[in-house]
Short mmCIF file of C-alpha atoms in Angstrom, two decimals:
data_model
loop_
_atom_site.label_atom_id
_atom_site.label_comp_id
_atom_site.label_asym_id
_atom_site.label_seq_id
_atom_site.Cartn_x
_atom_site.Cartn_y
_atom_site.Cartn_z
CA UNK O 1 82.72 123.43 115.19
CA UNK O 2 79.86 122.33 113.91
CA UNK O 3 79.47 125.41 111.60
CA UNK O 4 82.32 124.39 110.06
CA UNK O 5 81.38 120.90 109.34
CA UNK O 6 77.95 122.53 107.92
CA UNK O 7 80.04 124.97 105.45
CA UNK O 8 82.15 122.07 103.96
CA UNK O 9 78.93 119.46 103.54
CA UNK O 10 76.44 122.24 102.92
CA UNK O 11 73.27 120.06 102.19
CA UNK O 12 70.05 118.99 104.12
CA UNK O 13 71.28 115.30 104.05
CA UNK O 14 74.19 116.04 106.11
CA UNK O 15 72.33 118.14 108.34
CA UNK O 16 68.96 116.34 108.97
CA UNK O 17 71.69 112.93 109.36
CA UNK O 18 74.03 114.86 111.69
CA UNK O 19 71.19 115.71 113.80
CA UNK O 20 69.52 112.61 113.74
CA UNK O 21 72.73 110.39 114.29
CA UNK O 22 74.02 113.30 117.45
CA UNK O 23 70.27 112.81 119.12
CA UNK O 24 70.31 109.02 119.15
CA UNK O 25 73.97 109.04 120.00
CA UNK O 26 73.56 111.45 122.80
CA UNK O 27 70.44 109.14 124.14
CA UNK O 28 72.53 106.15 124.40
CA UNK O 29 75.51 108.03 125.90
CA UNK O 30 73.21 108.69 128.69
CA UNK O 31 71.94 105.79 128.67
CA UNK O 32 75.31 104.35 129.60
CA UNK O 33 75.22 106.44 132.60
CA UNK O 34 71.54 106.87 133.69
CA UNK O 35 68.30 105.02 132.61
CA UNK O 36 64.63 106.04 134.22
CA UNK O 37 64.63 102.06 135.74
CA UNK O 38 67.27 99.40 136.19
CA UNK O 39 66.73 97.79 132.63
CA UNK O 40 66.90 94.52 134.34
CA UNK O 41 64.55 95.29 137.18
CA UNK O 42 61.18 93.50 137.39
CA UNK O 43 58.04 95.14 138.74
CA UNK O 44 55.11 92.58 138.72
CA UNK O 45 52.90 95.43 139.65
CA UNK O 46 53.55 97.14 136.55
CA UNK O 47 53.38 94.24 133.80
CA UNK O 48 52.98 94.82 130.30
CA UNK O 49 51.58 98.21 130.34
CA UNK O 50 50.95 100.72 127.31
CA UNK O 51 53.32 104.18 127.21
CA UNK O 52 52.77 106.18 129.95
CA UNK O 53 54.40 109.06 131.98
CA UNK O 54 55.61 106.95 134.20
CA UNK O 55 56.98 103.87 131.46
CA UNK O 56 57.50 106.23 128.06
CA UNK O 57 57.19 103.11 126.06
CA UNK O 58 55.80 100.87 128.27
CA UNK O 59 56.84 97.42 130.09
CA UNK O 60 57.14 94.08 129.07
CA UNK O 61 55.76 91.01 130.78
CA UNK O 62 57.89 90.95 133.43
CA UNK O 63 57.22 94.60 133.93
CA UNK O 64 60.65 95.93 133.14
CA UNK O 65 60.75 99.62 131.87
CA UNK O 66 61.32 99.27 127.56
CA UNK O 67 62.52 103.03 127.64
CA UNK O 68 65.47 101.67 129.82
CA UNK O 69 65.97 98.57 128.13
CA UNK O 70 65.99 100.43 124.44
CA UNK O 71 68.48 102.72 125.89
CA UNK O 72 70.82 100.05 126.95
CA UNK O 73 70.09 97.72 123.86
CA UNK O 74 70.68 100.77 121.37
CA UNK O 75 73.79 101.59 123.33
CA UNK O 76 74.97 97.70 123.08
CA UNK O 77 74.10 98.05 119.34
CA UNK O 78 76.16 101.31 118.58
CA UNK O 79 79.15 99.62 120.35
CA UNK O 80 78.56 96.50 118.11
CA UNK O 81 78.54 98.47 115.26
CA UNK O 82 81.42 100.56 115.87
CA UNK O 83 83.82 97.84 116.56
CA UNK O 84 82.46 96.26 113.10
CA UNK O 85 83.11 99.32 111.24
CA UNK O 86 86.30 100.36 112.97
CA UNK O 87 87.63 96.45 112.10
CA UNK O 88 86.27 96.25 108.78
CA UNK O 89 86.71 99.89 107.65
CA UNK O 90 90.79 99.53 108.94
CA UNK O 91 91.37 96.31 107.47
CA UNK O 92 89.42 96.61 104.25
CA UNK O 93 91.75 99.70 103.68
CA UNK O 94 94.58 98.15 104.42
CA UNK O 95 93.77 95.29 101.98
CA UNK O 96 92.47 97.93 99.15
CA UNK O 97 95.86 99.93 99.60
CA UNK O 98 98.30 97.08 99.49
CA UNK O 99 96.41 95.48 96.64
CA UNK O 100 95.32 98.66 94.84
CA UNK O 101 99.15 100.54 95.02
CA UNK O 102 101.17 96.95 94.59
CA UNK O 103 99.01 95.25 92.35
CA UNK O 104 100.72 92.21 91.08
CA UNK O 105 100.93 88.75 93.07
CA UNK O 106 99.76 90.86 96.23
CA UNK O 107 96.28 91.78 94.32
CA UNK O 108 95.84 88.32 92.87
CA UNK O 109 95.59 86.37 96.18
CA UNK O 110 93.94 88.91 98.40
CA UNK O 111 91.64 89.73 95.83
CA UNK O 112 90.23 86.74 95.01
CA UNK O 113 90.20 85.56 98.75
CA UNK O 114 87.70 89.06 99.05
CA UNK O 115 85.85 87.52 96.12
CA UNK O 116 85.59 84.31 97.72
CA UNK O 117 84.12 86.32 100.89
CA UNK O 118 81.75 88.38 98.55
CA UNK O 119 80.52 85.02 96.43
CA UNK O 120 78.32 84.43 99.58
CA UNK O 121 75.46 86.63 100.65
CA UNK O 122 77.08 88.45 104.10
CA UNK O 123 74.24 88.11 105.84
CA UNK O 124 74.22 84.14 105.11
CA UNK O 125 77.75 83.89 105.40
CA UNK O 126 78.06 85.62 108.71
CA UNK O 127 74.80 82.96 110.01
CA UNK O 128 76.91 80.25 109.15
CA UNK O 129 80.06 81.45 111.28
CA UNK O 130 78.33 82.26 113.79
CA UNK O 131 76.00 79.35 114.02
CA UNK O 132 79.16 77.25 114.32
CA UNK O 133 81.07 79.60 116.65
CA UNK O 134 77.71 80.24 119.10
CA UNK O 135 76.38 83.79 120.14
CA UNK O 136 77.74 86.56 121.98
CA UNK O 137 78.89 90.11 121.50
CA UNK O 138 82.81 89.34 120.26
CA UNK O 139 81.64 86.70 117.90
CA UNK O 140 79.39 89.05 116.24
CA UNK O 141 82.05 91.58 115.82
CA UNK O 142 84.08 89.32 114.69
CA UNK O 143 82.12 87.77 111.78
CA UNK O 144 80.58 91.31 110.56
CA UNK O 145 83.89 92.65 110.84
CA UNK O 146 85.49 89.87 108.25
CA UNK O 147 82.05 90.16 106.01
CA UNK O 148 82.57 93.57 105.69
CA UNK O 149 86.39 93.86 104.67
CA UNK O 150 85.62 92.92 101.11
CA UNK O 151 83.53 95.88 100.61
CA UNK O 152 85.77 98.45 101.68
CA UNK O 153 88.76 96.87 100.23
CA UNK O 154 87.09 96.68 96.89
CA UNK O 155 86.40 100.89 96.96
CA UNK O 156 89.96 101.74 98.53
CA UNK O 157 92.17 99.47 95.57
CA UNK O 158 90.30 101.40 93.22
CA UNK O 159 91.07 104.33 94.70
CA UNK O 160 94.48 103.81 95.35
CA UNK O 161 95.25 102.23 91.96
CA UNK O 162 93.74 105.24 90.07
CA UNK O 163 95.98 107.93 92.41
CA UNK O 164 99.32 105.96 92.13
CA UNK O 165 99.39 106.90 88.53
CA UNK O 166 98.93 110.65 89.32
CA UNK O 167 102.25 112.97 89.30
CA UNK O 168 102.16 114.13 92.86
CA UNK O 169 102.57 110.30 93.84
CA UNK O 170 105.62 110.20 91.08
CA UNK O 171 107.06 113.40 92.37
CA UNK O 172 106.91 111.65 96.04
CA UNK O 173 108.75 108.76 94.95
CA UNK O 174 111.54 111.15 93.07
CA UNK O 175 111.59 112.98 96.71
CA UNK O 176 112.56 109.80 98.22
CA UNK O 177 109.49 109.57 100.16
CA UNK O 178 109.31 106.17 102.06
CA UNK O 179 106.38 104.29 100.61
CA UNK O 180 104.40 103.67 103.77
CA UNK O 181 104.73 107.28 103.84
CA UNK O 182 103.14 107.54 100.54
CA UNK O 183 100.16 105.44 101.65
CA UNK O 184 99.04 106.65 104.41
CA UNK O 185 100.05 110.67 104.09
CA UNK O 186 100.05 110.98 100.76
CA UNK O 187 97.22 108.90 99.00
CA UNK O 188 95.09 108.53 102.09
CA UNK O 189 94.13 111.77 103.02
CA UNK O 190 92.90 111.91 98.86
CA UNK O 191 90.66 108.88 99.30
CA UNK O 192 88.66 110.70 102.15
CA UNK O 193 85.56 111.62 99.96
CA UNK O 194 84.90 108.18 98.99
CA UNK O 195 85.56 106.56 102.54
CA UNK O 196 83.30 108.24 104.51
CA UNK O 197 79.98 107.83 103.02
CA UNK O 198 81.07 104.19 102.81
CA UNK O 199 82.01 104.07 106.79
CA UNK O 200 78.49 105.42 107.16
CA UNK O 201 76.75 103.68 105.25
CA UNK O 202 78.82 100.43 106.89
CA UNK O 203 77.52 101.90 110.00
CA UNK O 204 73.97 101.60 108.91
CA UNK O 205 74.65 98.16 107.55
CA UNK O 206 76.33 96.88 110.71
CA UNK O 207 73.37 98.11 112.97
CA UNK O 208 71.14 95.86 110.68
CA UNK O 209 73.22 92.87 110.48
CA UNK O 210 73.33 92.95 114.12
CA UNK O 211 69.36 93.28 114.77
CA UNK O 212 69.15 90.42 111.92
CA UNK O 213 71.44 87.85 113.19
CA UNK O 214 70.01 88.92 117.13
CA UNK O 215 66.75 88.38 115.89
CA UNK O 216 67.09 85.26 114.13
CA UNK O 217 69.10 83.89 117.26
CA UNK O 218 72.77 83.96 116.49
CA UNK O 219 73.50 86.98 117.36
CA UNK O 220 74.27 88.28 121.23
CA UNK O 221 73.64 85.66 123.64
CA UNK O 222 70.34 85.51 125.44
CA UNK O 223 71.75 87.31 128.66
CA UNK O 224 72.38 90.40 126.66
CA UNK O 225 70.65 93.35 125.38
CA UNK O 226 70.66 94.48 121.93
CA UNK O 227 67.96 95.79 119.51
CA UNK O 228 67.81 92.53 117.55
CA UNK O 229 67.32 90.53 120.83
CA UNK O 230 64.22 92.55 121.83
CA UNK O 231 62.76 92.59 118.41
CA UNK O 232 63.07 89.33 118.36
CA UNK O 233 61.15 89.23 121.90
CA UNK O 234 58.60 91.71 120.95
CA UNK O 235 57.17 89.40 118.39
CA UNK O 236 55.39 87.73 121.10
CA UNK O 237 53.57 91.07 122.31
CA UNK O 238 52.35 91.64 118.76
CA UNK O 239 50.46 88.30 118.70
CA UNK O 240 49.09 89.38 122.31
CA UNK O 241 47.55 92.52 121.14
CA UNK O 242 50.91 94.71 122.56
CA UNK O 243 52.50 96.25 119.62
CA UNK O 244 54.35 99.01 121.65
CA UNK O 245 57.32 96.99 122.30
CA UNK O 246 57.76 96.28 118.41
CA UNK O 247 56.80 100.00 117.43
CA UNK O 248 59.19 101.50 119.58
CA UNK O 249 62.44 99.04 119.12
CA UNK O 250 61.72 98.99 115.81
CA UNK O 251 61.57 102.90 115.20
CA UNK O 252 65.13 103.12 117.30
CA UNK O 253 66.35 101.36 114.55
CA UNK O 254 64.82 103.08 111.82
CA UNK O 255 65.99 106.32 113.37
CA UNK O 256 69.84 105.03 113.81
CA UNK O 257 69.56 103.96 109.96
CA UNK O 258 68.10 106.93 109.28
CA UNK O 259 70.50 109.12 110.70
CA UNK O 260 73.63 107.01 109.08
CA UNK O 261 72.18 106.84 105.74
CA UNK O 262 71.53 110.80 105.40
CA UNK O 263 74.76 111.06 106.59
CA UNK O 264 76.35 109.21 104.20
CA UNK O 265 74.47 110.47 101.19
CA UNK O 266 75.20 113.67 102.28
CA UNK O 267 79.20 113.42 102.34
CA UNK O 268 78.72 111.87 99.50
CA UNK O 269 76.88 114.78 97.50
CA UNK O 270 79.14 117.00 98.51
CA UNK O 271 81.81 116.38 95.29
CA UNK P 1 128.68 124.15 70.69
CA UNK P 2 130.59 122.80 73.51
CA UNK P 3 129.05 122.26 76.78
CA UNK P 4 129.68 124.26 79.78
CA UNK P 5 131.89 121.98 81.42
CA UNK P 6 132.91 118.44 80.77
CA UNK P 7 131.54 117.10 83.56
CA UNK P 8 128.51 114.42 82.45
CA UNK P 9 125.27 114.49 84.35
CA UNK P 10 123.75 111.75 82.34
CA UNK P 11 125.03 109.26 79.84
CA UNK P 12 121.98 107.55 77.83
CA UNK P 13 123.14 104.74 75.64
CA UNK P 14 121.50 102.69 73.29
CA UNK P 15 117.92 102.57 74.92
CA UNK P 16 115.22 100.86 73.18
CA UNK P 17 111.81 100.03 74.73
CA UNK P 18 108.93 98.06 72.14
CA UNK P 19 105.92 96.46 73.04
CA UNK P 20 104.16 93.44 71.46
CA UNK P 21 100.91 93.98 69.93
CA UNK P 22 98.34 90.83 68.58
CA UNK P 23 96.33 91.86 65.76
CA UNK P 24 92.90 90.05 65.80
CA UNK P 25 94.38 87.53 63.31
CA UNK P 26 97.00 86.53 65.76
CA UNK P 27 99.66 87.84 64.22
CA UNK P 28 102.35 89.15 66.82
CA UNK P 29 103.37 92.82 65.51
CA UNK P 30 106.51 94.72 67.42
CA UNK P 31 106.09 98.02 68.28
CA UNK P 32 109.46 100.34 68.68
CA UNK P 33 108.79 103.28 71.46
CA UNK P 34 112.36 104.00 71.59
CA UNK P 35 115.11 102.83 68.75
CA UNK P 36 118.69 102.77 70.12
CA UNK P 37 118.88 106.05 71.93
CA UNK P 38 121.92 107.50 72.62
CA UNK P 39 122.93 110.69 74.44
CA UNK P 40 124.74 112.81 77.02
CA UNK P 41 123.90 115.40 79.47
CA UNK P 42 126.43 118.01 80.76
CA UNK P 43 126.35 120.12 83.80
CA UNK P 44 125.20 123.26 83.49
CA UNK P 45 123.68 122.40 80.03
CA UNK P 46 119.68 122.90 79.39
CA UNK P 47 118.90 119.93 76.66
CA UNK P 48 116.05 120.32 74.59
CA UNK P 49 113.98 117.05 73.68
CA UNK P 50 111.87 117.73 71.08
CA UNK P 51 109.04 115.60 69.03
CA UNK P 52 105.50 115.10 68.13
CA UNK P 53 103.47 113.46 70.66
CA UNK P 54 104.25 109.35 69.90
CA UNK P 55 107.76 110.41 69.18
CA UNK P 56 108.91 108.11 72.73
CA UNK P 57 110.27 111.52 74.43
CA UNK P 58 107.79 111.04 77.75
CA UNK P 59 108.76 107.34 77.64
CA UNK P 60 112.70 108.55 77.70
CA UNK P 61 112.02 110.90 80.13
CA UNK P 62 110.41 108.04 82.39
CA UNK P 63 113.06 105.64 81.94
CA UNK P 64 115.40 108.55 83.04
CA UNK P 65 113.75 109.06 86.27
CA UNK P 66 113.69 105.06 86.82
CA UNK P 67 109.80 105.33 86.36
CA UNK P 68 110.26 102.38 83.05
CA UNK P 69 110.62 99.04 84.82
CA UNK P 70 111.90 97.45 81.38
CA UNK P 71 114.37 98.60 78.90
CA UNK P 72 117.20 97.26 76.82
CA UNK P 73 120.14 100.06 77.20
CA UNK P 74 121.96 101.55 79.86
CA UNK P 75 120.93 104.98 81.52
CA UNK P 76 123.63 106.10 83.80
CA UNK P 77 123.20 109.18 86.42
CA UNK P 78 126.30 111.00 87.50
CA UNK P 79 124.39 113.37 90.22
CA UNK P 80 121.99 112.42 92.98
CA UNK P 81 118.64 111.64 92.15
CA UNK P 82 116.85 113.95 89.31
CA UNK P 83 113.75 115.87 90.44
CA UNK P 84 110.68 116.43 87.61
CA UNK P 85 108.57 118.90 86.57
CA UNK P 86 105.48 117.51 85.21
CA UNK P 87 103.16 119.12 82.35
CA UNK P 88 99.83 118.99 83.91
CA UNK P 89 100.19 120.98 87.09
CA UNK P 90 96.84 119.84 88.08
CA UNK P 91 98.17 116.35 89.12
CA UNK P 92 101.11 117.49 90.30
CA UNK P 93 100.24 118.48 93.38
CA UNK P 94 98.40 116.59 96.07
CA UNK P 95 94.96 117.96 96.24
CA UNK P 96 94.25 117.43 100.05
CA UNK P 97 97.35 119.12 101.08
CA UNK P 98 98.51 122.59 101.80
CA UNK P 99 101.50 124.52 100.18
CA UNK P 100 103.35 124.38 103.14
CA UNK P 101 103.03 120.71 103.76
CA UNK P 102 103.87 119.95 100.14
CA UNK P 103 106.90 121.62 100.29
CA UNK P 104 108.00 120.46 103.80
CA UNK P 105 107.76 117.00 102.57
CA UNK P 106 111.03 116.72 100.76
CA UNK P 107 112.66 118.72 103.60
CA UNK P 108 111.67 115.82 106.55
CA UNK P 109 113.03 113.20 103.88
CA UNK P 110 115.98 115.26 104.14
CA UNK P 111 116.22 114.89 107.98
CA UNK P 112 114.84 118.81 108.84
CA UNK P 113 112.56 117.71 111.45
CA UNK P 114 112.21 121.73 113.21
CA UNK P 115 109.32 123.22 112.38
CA UNK P 116 110.36 126.53 112.27
CA UNK P 117 113.62 126.06 109.91
CA UNK P 118 111.51 123.98 107.34
CA UNK P 119 108.98 127.17 107.13
CA UNK P 120 111.72 129.63 106.61
CA UNK P 121 113.22 127.08 104.21
CA UNK P 122 109.81 127.13 102.51
CA UNK P 123 109.35 130.88 102.68
CA UNK P 124 112.88 131.43 101.10
CA UNK P 125 111.97 128.98 98.10
CA UNK P 126 108.63 130.40 97.78
CA UNK P 127 110.20 133.72 97.25
CA UNK P 128 112.60 132.36 94.65
CA UNK P 129 109.90 131.14 92.58
CA UNK P 130 107.98 134.89 92.88
CA UNK P 131 105.74 133.79 95.55
CA UNK P 132 105.41 135.07 99.27
CA UNK P 133 104.24 133.55 102.43
CA UNK P 134 100.62 134.25 102.31
CA UNK P 135 100.85 131.21 99.91
CA UNK P 136 101.76 129.09 102.73
CA UNK P 137 98.21 127.45 103.71
CA UNK P 138 97.04 127.63 100.43
CA UNK P 139 95.76 124.06 98.45
CA UNK P 140 96.83 123.45 95.18
CA UNK P 141 92.60 124.29 94.28
CA UNK P 142 93.09 127.52 95.69
CA UNK P 143 95.97 128.32 92.92
CA UNK P 144 96.04 129.15 89.33
CA UNK P 145 98.35 126.80 86.58
CA UNK P 146 100.82 129.54 86.44
CA UNK P 147 101.09 129.18 90.48
CA UNK P 148 100.95 125.73 90.58
CA UNK P 149 103.77 125.22 88.21
CA UNK P 150 105.76 127.87 90.40
CA UNK P 151 105.14 125.33 93.29
CA UNK P 152 105.69 122.85 91.23
CA UNK P 153 109.77 124.04 90.77
CA UNK P 154 109.92 125.23 93.99
CA UNK P 155 108.96 121.50 95.00
CA UNK P 156 111.95 120.20 92.71
CA UNK P 157 114.60 122.63 93.48
CA UNK P 158 113.96 122.47 97.58
CA UNK P 159 115.91 118.81 97.00
CA UNK P 160 119.09 120.98 95.72
CA UNK P 161 119.38 118.68 92.85
CA UNK P 162 121.35 119.10 89.75
CA UNK P 163 119.52 117.93 87.27
CA UNK P 164 115.80 118.45 86.49
CA UNK P 165 113.57 116.33 84.14
CA UNK P 166 111.17 119.17 82.60
CA UNK P 167 107.91 117.36 80.74
CA UNK P 168 106.14 119.89 78.92
CA UNK P 169 106.46 122.69 81.78
CA UNK P 170 104.86 124.98 79.95
CA UNK P 171 102.80 123.19 77.74
CA UNK P 172 99.41 123.61 79.95
CA UNK P 173 99.79 127.62 79.92
CA UNK P 174 98.70 130.60 78.70
CA UNK P 175 101.50 132.22 75.84
CA UNK P 176 102.11 134.82 78.94
CA UNK P 177 102.32 132.43 81.71
CA UNK P 178 104.52 130.58 79.56
CA UNK P 179 107.08 133.44 79.06
CA UNK P 180 107.65 134.35 83.03
CA UNK P 181 107.68 130.01 83.83
CA UNK P 182 110.69 129.90 81.31
CA UNK P 183 112.19 133.00 82.32
CA UNK P 184 111.64 131.62 86.18
CA UNK P 185 113.38 128.34 84.93
CA UNK P 186 116.45 130.36 82.81
CA UNK P 187 116.87 132.41 86.02
CA UNK P 188 117.16 129.26 88.56
CA UNK P 189 119.39 127.30 85.87
CA UNK P 190 121.74 130.23 86.57
CA UNK P 191 121.56 130.81 90.02
CA UNK P 192 121.93 126.65 90.90
CA UNK P 193 124.11 125.81 88.05
CA UNK P 194 121.29 123.31 87.10
CA UNK P 195 121.17 120.70 83.91
CA UNK P 196 117.69 120.47 82.18
CA UNK P 197 115.94 118.08 80.22
CA UNK P 198 113.49 119.71 79.08
CA UNK P 199 110.76 117.60 76.77
CA UNK P 200 108.61 119.84 74.81
CA UNK P 201 106.52 119.66 71.68
CA UNK P 202 106.97 123.31 70.55
CA UNK P 203 110.08 124.67 68.85
CA UNK P 204 109.77 128.02 70.15
CA UNK P 205 109.80 127.09 73.76
CA UNK P 206 112.55 124.78 73.45
CA UNK P 207 114.68 128.05 71.60
CA UNK P 208 113.67 130.23 74.63
CA UNK P 209 115.62 127.96 77.34
CA UNK P 210 118.33 125.59 75.78
CA UNK P 211 121.73 125.70 74.62
CA UNK P 212 121.25 122.07 72.95
CA UNK P 213 118.65 120.14 70.90
CA UNK P 214 117.82 116.40 70.28
CA UNK P 215 114.89 115.79 67.44
CA UNK P 216 113.18 112.82 67.89
CA UNK P 217 110.55 110.99 65.70
CA UNK P 218 108.61 107.30 66.02
CA UNK P 219 111.37 106.86 68.77
CA UNK P 220 114.72 107.31 66.88
CA UNK P 221 116.82 110.17 67.10
CA UNK P 222 116.61 111.86 63.99
CA UNK P 223 118.90 115.19 64.23
CA UNK P 224 121.03 116.79 67.37
CA UNK P 225 122.97 119.71 67.46
CA UNK P 226 123.27 123.61 69.32
CA UNK P 227 120.26 125.60 69.07
CA UNK P 228 121.01 128.17 66.80
CA UNK P 229 122.65 125.44 64.33
CA UNK P 230 118.91 123.36 64.69
CA UNK P 231 117.11 126.51 64.09
CA UNK P 232 118.84 127.90 61.20
CA UNK P 233 120.31 124.93 59.15
CA UNK P 234 117.82 122.23 60.12
CA UNK P 235 119.20 119.18 58.13
CA UNK P 236 116.44 116.42 58.62
CA UNK P 237 113.24 117.30 56.71
CA UNK P 238 111.15 116.14 59.92
CA UNK P 239 113.48 118.68 61.44
CA UNK P 240 112.97 121.31 58.84
CA UNK P 241 109.09 120.72 59.25
CA UNK P 242 109.20 121.48 63.15
CA UNK P 243 110.98 124.85 62.45
CA UNK P 244 108.84 126.09 59.93
CA UNK P 245 105.72 125.08 62.34
CA UNK P 246 107.46 127.40 64.91
CA UNK P 247 107.96 130.42 62.99
#
């Protein structure tokens, strides 16, 4: 199956992105079942150590194993990113399909709402809403999904507006095929080449946005772990001459984003 | 020439459309696309609709197919919904789907739920248009222009219509392929007792398939008659021009 995938997207961006993403996802999946130490277990004897064989990424001031915490945190971040993209891309596609296909009043109303959402920088908007709602995983997912909708809606709308004029859609109408079926089965498969790279980049942005939110203290709540949260904690360690924490957490974020970016670029280059 | 039967398939009466254009100076100009067009189409008849680009023939086809939201006059269908064969075989077939899916789609609407039953019908249809089973899994990008047009014809015929609108169905094809497709259309007409509204800018092509011709110019019907009469003794200067050009 992988060979088939590589034959279809035969470029190095896709292959490199695929391997990095697969590696990270695998690591995170393993982290859900098994971590070298309990991510929350404190060990007074092993406080604030640098990397060693016993603690691959060192330990924090409480003697907690950073590698175990990175695995758990990356898992939380990925889960958040997954649901943000699922909801954002899903609803964005729905809005884009309806506005692009029907035009008219539906288009005017929904797209003006999208314009209003895009008028604010998305991270700023998410920050404001989160500041009101308070931190927490579900709130982060909801808010980020909301600010992600317009970008997907716009891409999908353009495609639906273009494809609805093509002859094969006219033909489907004449054949008496229902409108929902035309939207889903006739047009949707044809926008995948445009939608998939956008989803990949969306993942990327979601990871970054979650990290930024949590870094600023409005993301996941204090008791939860996430990459952004950990990056925020790690600031204190840098000033005290312990850069490992920040470096390893930062590296994890960079690898995740690099993987998704390359994947997105690889998917886009195909045509 | 008398129609092959007196059963009307289509009646077009006083159809007009226009759009208003505002010049930069603010004057409103009314542009007629179709002006008072009337004609009938009878069962088993192939009616050619000839004119240069901009004569309004494609707009008329869109109106007949129900794709034109606003026009004056009446268009009455006496058959089930018409089917269509488009000029551009590259946009007429869904590029994301296989031939089997494309031809199976109308059958699903007709309530043929059993995949085996559908497949049998599709293969039968493919053979009718000169293709075979090996085309089932192909996508439009793997087909030539002529093959695509055969699939388009199959897609139209699988609905078992009595009336097909063909909008320049061969003008995107090579001359030899043109002849094959026209021959296929003629054969299907005999076999299914179809009526065609055959739109073309090419008198030669119309001559090969049609019984009767309507000549349009700038949205107006300038001449109408049996194919031989139009060809041998054109009355209107514009018709004469078209006939001359095709010799």
